Each structure stands twice: as structure tokens, then as C-alpha cells.
Amino acid sequence: MDEIAKKMAEIEWIYADKDPQALSILEEKIAGTGRKLGLITYSKLVEGVDFHLPNIRKGEAYSIQTYNWTGLDRAILGEFLGYTSTRSYREAGFMASALVVNSTGYEPSNQFFEWMEKLGVLPDNNKDTILAFWADQVHKAQNWYKAGRR
């Protein structure tokens, strides 16, 4: 196990490992996007997904209202994306959440890149380094999914 995978293994998830059905839906949407060699926005990703988390509304359905994102919404989705990337990295060496972007700049959120820096994936936060890393992750993810894996 490399250093990045070790750091990922140490993460204690609050939400992402508590709802396998929502995780499966999100991962399939990401995989479908990758198979089409595309990118998906955060809003499209969560569209129609009900989260059933024991620590939110006692497990009753919770859906993210994409017209009015809250801090909780961002925390839930961010963690599910981190967990998804942890799974894809451990299985195939890429960050699946690189395929998920905001609708304004059509790139991942700053939190994605901050997390990559915390994991030690990015040697610096130079714009060229960040863009090269992201492009590489998108390429790896799309190739993986296009090849029919997962």
C-alpha cells in the first residue's frame, strides 16, 4: 500500500460508508459519465439521489436541493466523492471524483484540490501543476470506465 492509500485508509467517514445504495447510484453515474468520456456537474450527480444516513433525520430520505446548497449538502457530497475516489484509487490508481465538476468553471471544486494536496498527491498548488494533475486523473478515469471496468 502506498502512502496515499495509507492516508486514505485512515480516514473516518461520517456519511459516505453509511448509505451503500446512494453510494452505488453516485458511483454508477460517475462510471456512466466516464464511459461516455464526459464530465458531470455536482448538481446532475445528486439529482434524484435520496440519502439515508443514520446521523441525518434518523435515516429518513434526505435529498440535496441543488438550487440552494447548504454546508451540510456540500459536506455529504464531498465525503461521498472522497470515499468514491478512495475506492477507485485503491482499486485502480485514479481519483474518480475528478470527473465531477462545478457548472460555472467546469472544473472540480477547490476542496477537491485541497484534499489532493493533503493526501500528498500534489507537490504544490501551482495552477499548471493542478491542471496537469486533474487532466491526468480525468484521462485515467475515462479510460478505466470506457474499458468496461466497474
Short mmCIF file of N, CA and C in Angstrom, two decimals:
data_model
loop_
_atom_site.label_atom_id
_atom_site.label_comp_id
_atom_site.label_asym_id
_atom_site.label_seq_id
_atom_site.Cartn_x
_atom_site.Cartn_y
_atom_site.Cartn_z
N MET A 1 0.85 -1.18 0.00
CA MET A 1 0.00 0.00 0.00
C MET A 1 0.89 1.24 0.00
N ASP A 2 0.66 2.15 -0.94
CA ASP A 2 1.48 3.36 -1.00
C ASP A 2 1.03 4.38 0.06
N GLU A 3 1.75 5.48 0.16
CA GLU A 3 1.49 6.49 1.18
C GLU A 3 0.11 7.12 1.03
N ILE A 4 -0.31 7.35 -0.20
CA ILE A 4 -1.62 7.95 -0.43
C ILE A 4 -2.72 7.00 0.04
N ALA A 5 -2.61 5.74 -0.33
CA ALA A 5 -3.60 4.75 0.09
C ALA A 5 -3.62 4.60 1.61
N LYS A 6 -2.46 4.70 2.25
CA LYS A 6 -2.40 4.64 3.72
C LYS A 6 -3.17 5.79 4.34
N LYS A 7 -2.96 7.00 3.80
CA LYS A 7 -3.68 8.17 4.32
C LYS A 7 -5.18 8.01 4.12
N MET A 8 -5.56 7.50 2.98
CA MET A 8 -6.98 7.28 2.70
C MET A 8 -7.58 6.26 3.66
N ALA A 9 -6.83 5.23 3.96
CA ALA A 9 -7.32 4.17 4.85
C ALA A 9 -7.55 4.67 6.27
N GLU A 10 -6.88 5.74 6.64
CA GLU A 10 -7.00 6.30 7.99
C GLU A 10 -8.21 7.21 8.16
N ILE A 11 -8.87 7.56 7.08
CA ILE A 11 -10.00 8.49 7.15
C ILE A 11 -11.19 7.82 7.83
N GLU A 12 -11.78 8.54 8.77
CA GLU A 12 -13.00 8.07 9.42
C GLU A 12 -14.17 8.79 8.75
N TRP A 13 -14.98 8.04 8.05
CA TRP A 13 -16.08 8.61 7.28
C TRP A 13 -17.29 8.84 8.16
N ILE A 14 -17.91 9.99 8.03
CA ILE A 14 -19.10 10.33 8.80
C ILE A 14 -20.36 9.90 8.06
N TYR A 15 -20.35 10.05 6.74
CA TYR A 15 -21.54 9.77 5.93
C TYR A 15 -21.35 8.66 4.89
N ALA A 16 -20.27 8.73 4.17
CA ALA A 16 -20.12 8.00 2.90
C ALA A 16 -20.24 6.49 3.00
N ASP A 17 -19.84 5.91 4.10
CA ASP A 17 -19.92 4.45 4.22
C ASP A 17 -21.21 4.00 4.91
N LYS A 18 -22.13 4.93 5.10
CA LYS A 18 -23.36 4.62 5.84
C LYS A 18 -24.57 4.40 4.92
N ASP A 19 -24.42 4.67 3.63
CA ASP A 19 -25.55 4.51 2.71
C ASP A 19 -25.06 3.86 1.41
N PRO A 20 -24.98 2.52 1.40
CA PRO A 20 -24.47 1.82 0.23
C PRO A 20 -25.30 2.06 -1.04
N GLN A 21 -26.60 2.26 -0.88
CA GLN A 21 -27.44 2.47 -2.07
C GLN A 21 -27.12 3.81 -2.72
N ALA A 22 -27.04 4.88 -1.94
CA ALA A 22 -26.69 6.20 -2.51
C ALA A 22 -25.29 6.14 -3.11
N LEU A 23 -24.37 5.48 -2.43
CA LEU A 23 -23.00 5.35 -2.94
C LEU A 23 -23.01 4.65 -4.30
N SER A 24 -23.77 3.58 -4.40
CA SER A 24 -23.85 2.83 -5.66
C SER A 24 -24.41 3.70 -6.79
N ILE A 25 -25.44 4.48 -6.50
CA ILE A 25 -26.03 5.35 -7.51
C ILE A 25 -25.02 6.40 -7.97
N LEU A 26 -24.35 7.04 -7.01
CA LEU A 26 -23.36 8.06 -7.36
C LEU A 26 -22.21 7.45 -8.17
N GLU A 27 -21.72 6.30 -7.74
CA GLU A 27 -20.61 5.67 -8.46
C GLU A 27 -21.03 5.26 -9.87
N GLU A 28 -22.26 4.81 -10.03
CA GLU A 28 -22.72 4.42 -11.37
C GLU A 28 -22.88 5.65 -12.27
N LYS A 29 -23.34 6.75 -11.71
CA LYS A 29 -23.44 7.98 -12.52
C LYS A 29 -22.05 8.44 -12.96
N ILE A 30 -21.08 8.36 -12.05
CA ILE A 30 -19.71 8.73 -12.40
C ILE A 30 -19.16 7.78 -13.46
N ALA A 31 -19.38 6.49 -13.27
CA ALA A 31 -18.90 5.49 -14.24
C ALA A 31 -19.54 5.70 -15.61
N GLY A 32 -20.84 5.97 -15.63
CA GLY A 32 -21.53 6.21 -16.89
C GLY A 32 -20.98 7.44 -17.61
N THR A 33 -20.67 8.45 -16.83
CA THR A 33 -20.06 9.66 -17.39
C THR A 33 -18.69 9.34 -17.97
N GLY A 34 -17.91 8.56 -17.25
CA GLY A 34 -16.59 8.18 -17.73
C GLY A 34 -16.64 7.34 -18.99
N ARG A 35 -17.61 6.43 -19.05
CA ARG A 35 -17.76 5.59 -20.26
C ARG A 35 -18.04 6.44 -21.50
N LYS A 36 -18.73 7.57 -21.29
CA LYS A 36 -19.04 8.49 -22.40
C LYS A 36 -17.94 9.52 -22.60
N LEU A 37 -16.84 9.36 -21.87
CA LEU A 37 -15.70 10.29 -21.94
C LEU A 37 -16.11 11.71 -21.60
N GLY A 38 -17.01 11.84 -20.63
CA GLY A 38 -17.52 13.15 -20.25
C GLY A 38 -17.19 13.55 -18.82
N LEU A 39 -17.79 14.66 -18.42
CA LEU A 39 -17.72 15.17 -17.06
C LEU A 39 -19.16 15.37 -16.60
N ILE A 40 -19.41 15.34 -15.30
CA ILE A 40 -20.75 15.53 -14.76
C ILE A 40 -20.70 16.61 -13.69
N THR A 41 -21.72 17.46 -13.65
CA THR A 41 -21.74 18.51 -12.63
C THR A 41 -22.20 17.93 -11.30
N TYR A 42 -21.86 18.65 -10.24
CA TYR A 42 -22.29 18.24 -8.90
C TYR A 42 -23.81 18.13 -8.85
N SER A 43 -24.50 19.10 -9.44
CA SER A 43 -25.96 19.10 -9.41
C SER A 43 -26.55 17.91 -10.14
N LYS A 44 -26.03 17.60 -11.31
CA LYS A 44 -26.52 16.43 -12.07
C LYS A 44 -26.23 15.13 -11.31
N LEU A 45 -25.10 15.10 -10.65
CA LEU A 45 -24.72 13.88 -9.93
C LEU A 45 -25.71 13.55 -8.82
N VAL A 46 -26.15 14.56 -8.07
CA VAL A 46 -27.04 14.29 -6.94
C VAL A 46 -28.52 14.30 -7.31
N GLU A 47 -28.81 14.67 -8.54
CA GLU A 47 -30.21 14.72 -8.99
C GLU A 47 -30.87 13.36 -8.84
N GLY A 48 -31.98 13.33 -8.10
CA GLY A 48 -32.73 12.09 -7.92
C GLY A 48 -32.16 11.12 -6.90
N VAL A 49 -31.12 11.53 -6.19
CA VAL A 49 -30.50 10.64 -5.19
C VAL A 49 -31.04 10.97 -3.81
N ASP A 50 -31.62 9.98 -3.15
CA ASP A 50 -32.04 10.13 -1.76
C ASP A 50 -30.98 9.48 -0.88
N PHE A 51 -30.50 10.25 0.08
CA PHE A 51 -29.53 9.74 1.03
C PHE A 51 -30.29 9.27 2.27
N HIS A 52 -29.92 8.11 2.77
CA HIS A 52 -30.50 7.57 4.00
C HIS A 52 -29.34 7.38 4.98
N LEU A 53 -29.12 8.41 5.77
CA LEU A 53 -27.97 8.41 6.67
C LEU A 53 -28.47 8.39 8.12
N PRO A 54 -27.99 7.46 8.92
CA PRO A 54 -28.49 7.32 10.28
C PRO A 54 -28.27 8.57 11.13
N ASN A 55 -27.28 9.37 10.78
CA ASN A 55 -26.97 10.56 11.56
C ASN A 55 -27.63 11.82 11.01
N ILE A 56 -28.52 11.67 10.03
CA ILE A 56 -29.29 12.80 9.49
C ILE A 56 -30.74 12.37 9.37
N ARG A 57 -31.62 13.09 10.04
CA ARG A 57 -33.06 12.81 10.01
C ARG A 57 -33.38 11.36 10.37
N LYS A 58 -32.57 10.79 11.24
CA LYS A 58 -32.78 9.41 11.71
C LYS A 58 -32.89 8.41 10.56
N GLY A 59 -32.17 8.67 9.48
CA GLY A 59 -32.14 7.74 8.36
C GLY A 59 -33.23 7.95 7.33
N GLU A 60 -34.14 8.91 7.58
CA GLU A 60 -35.17 9.19 6.58
C GLU A 60 -34.52 9.82 5.36
N ALA A 61 -35.21 9.77 4.25
CA ALA A 61 -34.67 10.28 2.99
C ALA A 61 -34.27 11.76 3.11
N TYR A 62 -33.08 12.04 2.62
CA TYR A 62 -32.57 13.41 2.56
C TYR A 62 -32.06 13.63 1.15
N SER A 63 -32.58 14.64 0.49
CA SER A 63 -32.09 14.94 -0.86
C SER A 63 -31.50 16.34 -0.88
N ILE A 64 -30.51 16.50 -1.70
CA ILE A 64 -29.82 17.79 -1.83
C ILE A 64 -30.60 18.66 -2.81
N GLN A 65 -30.98 19.84 -2.34
CA GLN A 65 -31.68 20.81 -3.19
C GLN A 65 -30.63 21.63 -3.92
N THR A 66 -30.44 21.35 -5.18
CA THR A 66 -29.31 21.93 -5.91
C THR A 66 -29.46 23.42 -6.20
N TYR A 67 -30.64 23.95 -6.02
CA TYR A 67 -30.82 25.39 -6.21
C TYR A 67 -30.43 26.17 -4.95
N ASN A 68 -30.19 25.47 -3.85
CA ASN A 68 -29.87 26.13 -2.59
C ASN A 68 -28.97 25.23 -1.74
N TRP A 69 -27.74 25.02 -2.19
CA TRP A 69 -26.80 24.14 -1.49
C TRP A 69 -26.51 24.68 -0.09
N THR A 70 -26.53 23.78 0.88
CA THR A 70 -26.16 24.15 2.25
C THR A 70 -24.78 23.58 2.58
N GLY A 71 -24.25 23.99 3.71
CA GLY A 71 -22.98 23.43 4.16
C GLY A 71 -23.08 21.92 4.36
N LEU A 72 -24.22 21.47 4.88
CA LEU A 72 -24.43 20.03 5.08
C LEU A 72 -24.44 19.31 3.73
N ASP A 73 -25.10 19.89 2.75
CA ASP A 73 -25.14 19.28 1.41
C ASP A 73 -23.72 19.11 0.87
N ARG A 74 -22.93 20.16 0.99
CA ARG A 74 -21.55 20.10 0.48
C ARG A 74 -20.72 19.06 1.25
N ALA A 75 -20.96 19.00 2.56
CA ALA A 75 -20.22 18.03 3.38
C ALA A 75 -20.58 16.59 2.98
N ILE A 76 -21.87 16.34 2.80
CA ILE A 76 -22.31 14.99 2.42
C ILE A 76 -21.72 14.61 1.07
N LEU A 77 -21.93 15.45 0.06
CA LEU A 77 -21.45 15.10 -1.27
C LEU A 77 -19.93 15.04 -1.30
N GLY A 78 -19.27 15.98 -0.65
CA GLY A 78 -17.81 15.97 -0.62
C GLY A 78 -17.27 14.68 -0.04
N GLU A 79 -17.92 14.20 1.02
CA GLU A 79 -17.45 12.96 1.62
C GLU A 79 -17.73 11.76 0.73
N PHE A 80 -18.89 11.71 0.11
CA PHE A 80 -19.17 10.61 -0.81
C PHE A 80 -18.18 10.61 -1.97
N LEU A 81 -17.83 11.79 -2.47
CA LEU A 81 -16.85 11.87 -3.56
C LEU A 81 -15.46 11.44 -3.08
N GLY A 82 -15.10 11.84 -1.86
CA GLY A 82 -13.82 11.40 -1.31
C GLY A 82 -13.77 9.89 -1.14
N TYR A 83 -14.86 9.33 -0.67
CA TYR A 83 -14.94 7.88 -0.48
C TYR A 83 -14.87 7.15 -1.83
N THR A 84 -15.57 7.71 -2.81
CA THR A 84 -15.54 7.13 -4.16
C THR A 84 -14.13 7.17 -4.73
N SER A 85 -13.44 8.29 -4.54
CA SER A 85 -12.06 8.38 -5.02
C SER A 85 -11.14 7.44 -4.25
N THR A 86 -11.40 7.26 -2.98
CA THR A 86 -10.61 6.32 -2.20
C THR A 86 -10.77 4.91 -2.77
N ARG A 87 -11.99 4.55 -3.07
CA ARG A 87 -12.25 3.21 -3.63
C ARG A 87 -11.60 3.06 -5.01
N SER A 88 -11.73 4.07 -5.87
CA SER A 88 -11.16 3.95 -7.21
C SER A 88 -9.63 3.99 -7.17
N TYR A 89 -9.09 4.77 -6.24
CA TYR A 89 -7.63 4.84 -6.13
C TYR A 89 -7.07 3.49 -5.66
N ARG A 90 -7.71 2.92 -4.66
CA ARG A 90 -7.22 1.65 -4.13
C ARG A 90 -7.39 0.51 -5.15
N GLU A 91 -8.42 0.60 -5.97
CA GLU A 91 -8.66 -0.45 -6.96
C GLU A 91 -7.83 -0.25 -8.23
N ALA A 92 -7.71 1.02 -8.67
CA ALA A 92 -7.11 1.22 -10.00
C ALA A 92 -6.17 2.42 -10.11
N GLY A 93 -5.90 3.12 -9.01
CA GLY A 93 -4.90 4.19 -9.04
C GLY A 93 -5.34 5.52 -9.61
N PHE A 94 -6.64 5.81 -9.56
CA PHE A 94 -7.10 7.13 -10.03
C PHE A 94 -8.19 7.66 -9.11
N MET A 95 -8.44 8.97 -9.22
CA MET A 95 -9.45 9.64 -8.41
C MET A 95 -10.72 9.82 -9.25
N ALA A 96 -11.71 8.98 -9.01
CA ALA A 96 -12.94 9.01 -9.80
C ALA A 96 -13.65 10.35 -9.72
N SER A 97 -13.53 11.03 -8.60
CA SER A 97 -14.25 12.29 -8.44
C SER A 97 -13.68 13.41 -9.31
N ALA A 98 -12.59 13.17 -10.01
CA ALA A 98 -12.06 14.15 -10.95
C ALA A 98 -13.06 14.39 -12.09
N LEU A 99 -13.97 13.46 -12.30
CA LEU A 99 -14.97 13.60 -13.36
C LEU A 99 -16.15 14.48 -12.95
N VAL A 100 -16.18 14.90 -11.69
CA VAL A 100 -17.30 15.69 -11.18
C VAL A 100 -16.85 17.15 -11.05
N VAL A 101 -17.63 18.05 -11.66
CA VAL A 101 -17.22 19.45 -11.78
C VAL A 101 -18.35 20.40 -11.40
N ASN A 102 -17.96 21.66 -11.16
CA ASN A 102 -19.00 22.67 -10.92
C ASN A 102 -19.52 23.17 -12.26
N SER A 103 -20.66 23.79 -12.24
CA SER A 103 -21.28 24.21 -13.50
C SER A 103 -20.75 25.56 -14.00
N THR A 104 -20.07 26.29 -13.16
CA THR A 104 -19.58 27.60 -13.59
C THR A 104 -18.24 27.51 -14.31
N GLY A 105 -17.25 26.91 -13.70
CA GLY A 105 -15.93 26.81 -14.32
C GLY A 105 -15.68 25.48 -14.99
N TYR A 106 -16.61 24.54 -14.83
CA TYR A 106 -16.50 23.19 -15.36
C TYR A 106 -15.18 22.53 -14.96
N GLU A 107 -14.89 22.65 -13.67
CA GLU A 107 -13.72 22.00 -13.07
C GLU A 107 -14.09 21.60 -11.65
N PRO A 108 -13.33 20.72 -11.02
CA PRO A 108 -13.64 20.33 -9.64
C PRO A 108 -13.55 21.53 -8.70
N SER A 109 -14.17 21.37 -7.55
CA SER A 109 -14.14 22.43 -6.54
C SER A 109 -12.74 22.57 -5.96
N ASN A 110 -12.53 23.68 -5.28
CA ASN A 110 -11.25 23.88 -4.59
C ASN A 110 -11.02 22.79 -3.54
N GLN A 111 -12.11 22.30 -2.95
CA GLN A 111 -11.98 21.25 -1.93
C GLN A 111 -11.35 19.99 -2.50
N PHE A 112 -11.65 19.67 -3.74
CA PHE A 112 -11.03 18.51 -4.39
C PHE A 112 -9.52 18.67 -4.40
N PHE A 113 -9.05 19.83 -4.85
CA PHE A 113 -7.61 20.05 -4.96
C PHE A 113 -6.96 20.19 -3.58
N GLU A 114 -7.67 20.78 -2.62
CA GLU A 114 -7.14 20.87 -1.25
C GLU A 114 -6.97 19.47 -0.67
N TRP A 115 -7.93 18.59 -0.94
CA TRP A 115 -7.84 17.21 -0.44
C TRP A 115 -6.66 16.50 -1.09
N MET A 116 -6.47 16.72 -2.38
CA MET A 116 -5.34 16.10 -3.08
C MET A 116 -4.02 16.58 -2.48
N GLU A 117 -3.97 17.86 -2.12
CA GLU A 117 -2.75 18.40 -1.51
C GLU A 117 -2.52 17.77 -0.13
N LYS A 118 -3.59 17.61 0.67
CA LYS A 118 -3.48 16.98 1.99
C LYS A 118 -3.02 15.53 1.88
N LEU A 119 -3.47 14.86 0.84
CA LEU A 119 -3.06 13.46 0.63
C LEU A 119 -1.62 13.34 0.15
N GLY A 120 -1.05 14.47 -0.28
CA GLY A 120 0.32 14.44 -0.78
C GLY A 120 0.42 14.10 -2.25
N VAL A 121 -0.70 14.19 -2.95
CA VAL A 121 -0.72 13.89 -4.38
C VAL A 121 -0.11 15.04 -5.17
N LEU A 122 -0.42 16.26 -4.75
CA LEU A 122 0.08 17.46 -5.44
C LEU A 122 1.32 17.98 -4.74
N PRO A 123 2.41 18.15 -5.47
CA PRO A 123 3.64 18.66 -4.85
C PRO A 123 3.55 20.15 -4.51
N ASP A 124 2.66 20.87 -5.20
CA ASP A 124 2.48 22.30 -4.93
C ASP A 124 1.09 22.70 -5.44
N ASN A 125 0.71 23.94 -5.18
CA ASN A 125 -0.61 24.39 -5.64
C ASN A 125 -0.50 25.35 -6.82
N ASN A 126 0.56 25.19 -7.60
CA ASN A 126 0.74 25.95 -8.82
C ASN A 126 -0.37 25.57 -9.80
N LYS A 127 -0.95 26.55 -10.46
CA LYS A 127 -2.08 26.32 -11.37
C LYS A 127 -1.74 25.28 -12.45
N ASP A 128 -0.53 25.34 -13.00
CA ASP A 128 -0.14 24.37 -14.04
C ASP A 128 -0.08 22.96 -13.48
N THR A 129 0.45 22.81 -12.26
CA THR A 129 0.53 21.50 -11.61
C THR A 129 -0.87 20.95 -11.38
N ILE A 130 -1.75 21.81 -10.89
CA ILE A 130 -3.12 21.40 -10.59
C ILE A 130 -3.85 20.95 -11.86
N LEU A 131 -3.75 21.75 -12.91
CA LEU A 131 -4.44 21.41 -14.15
C LEU A 131 -3.88 20.14 -14.79
N ALA A 132 -2.56 19.97 -14.74
CA ALA A 132 -1.95 18.76 -15.29
C ALA A 132 -2.41 17.53 -14.51
N PHE A 133 -2.46 17.64 -13.19
CA PHE A 133 -2.92 16.53 -12.35
C PHE A 133 -4.37 16.20 -12.67
N TRP A 134 -5.21 17.21 -12.71
CA TRP A 134 -6.63 16.98 -12.98
C TRP A 134 -6.82 16.32 -14.35
N ALA A 135 -6.16 16.84 -15.38
CA ALA A 135 -6.27 16.27 -16.73
C ALA A 135 -5.84 14.80 -16.72
N ASP A 136 -4.79 14.49 -16.00
CA ASP A 136 -4.31 13.11 -15.91
C ASP A 136 -5.35 12.21 -15.23
N GLN A 137 -5.96 12.70 -14.16
CA GLN A 137 -6.97 11.91 -13.45
C GLN A 137 -8.22 11.70 -14.30
N VAL A 138 -8.63 12.74 -15.03
CA VAL A 138 -9.78 12.61 -15.93
C VAL A 138 -9.47 11.55 -16.99
N HIS A 139 -8.29 11.62 -17.57
CA HIS A 139 -7.88 10.67 -18.60
C HIS A 139 -7.88 9.24 -18.05
N LYS A 140 -7.29 9.04 -16.88
CA LYS A 140 -7.25 7.70 -16.28
C LYS A 140 -8.65 7.18 -15.99
N ALA A 141 -9.50 8.04 -15.42
CA ALA A 141 -10.86 7.62 -15.07
C ALA A 141 -11.65 7.26 -16.33
N GLN A 142 -11.59 8.12 -17.32
CA GLN A 142 -12.34 7.84 -18.55
C GLN A 142 -11.86 6.57 -19.22
N ASN A 143 -10.56 6.36 -19.27
CA ASN A 143 -10.03 5.12 -19.86
C ASN A 143 -10.49 3.89 -19.08
N TRP A 144 -10.46 3.98 -17.77
CA TRP A 144 -10.88 2.87 -16.91
C TRP A 144 -12.34 2.50 -17.17
N TYR A 145 -13.20 3.51 -17.13
CA TYR A 145 -14.62 3.25 -17.32
C TYR A 145 -14.95 2.86 -18.76
N LYS A 146 -14.28 3.47 -19.72
CA LYS A 146 -14.51 3.16 -21.14
C LYS A 146 -14.15 1.70 -21.43
N ALA A 147 -13.16 1.18 -20.72
CA ALA A 147 -12.74 -0.21 -20.90
C ALA A 147 -13.73 -1.20 -20.29
N GLY A 148 -14.80 -0.67 -19.71
CA GLY A 148 -15.85 -1.54 -19.18
C GLY A 148 -15.62 -2.02 -17.77
N ARG A 149 -14.67 -1.42 -17.10
CA ARG A 149 -14.43 -1.80 -15.71
C ARG A 149 -15.43 -1.08 -14.83
N ARG A 150 -15.96 -1.82 -13.89
CA ARG A 150 -16.98 -1.37 -12.95
C ARG A 150 -18.22 -0.96 -13.66
#
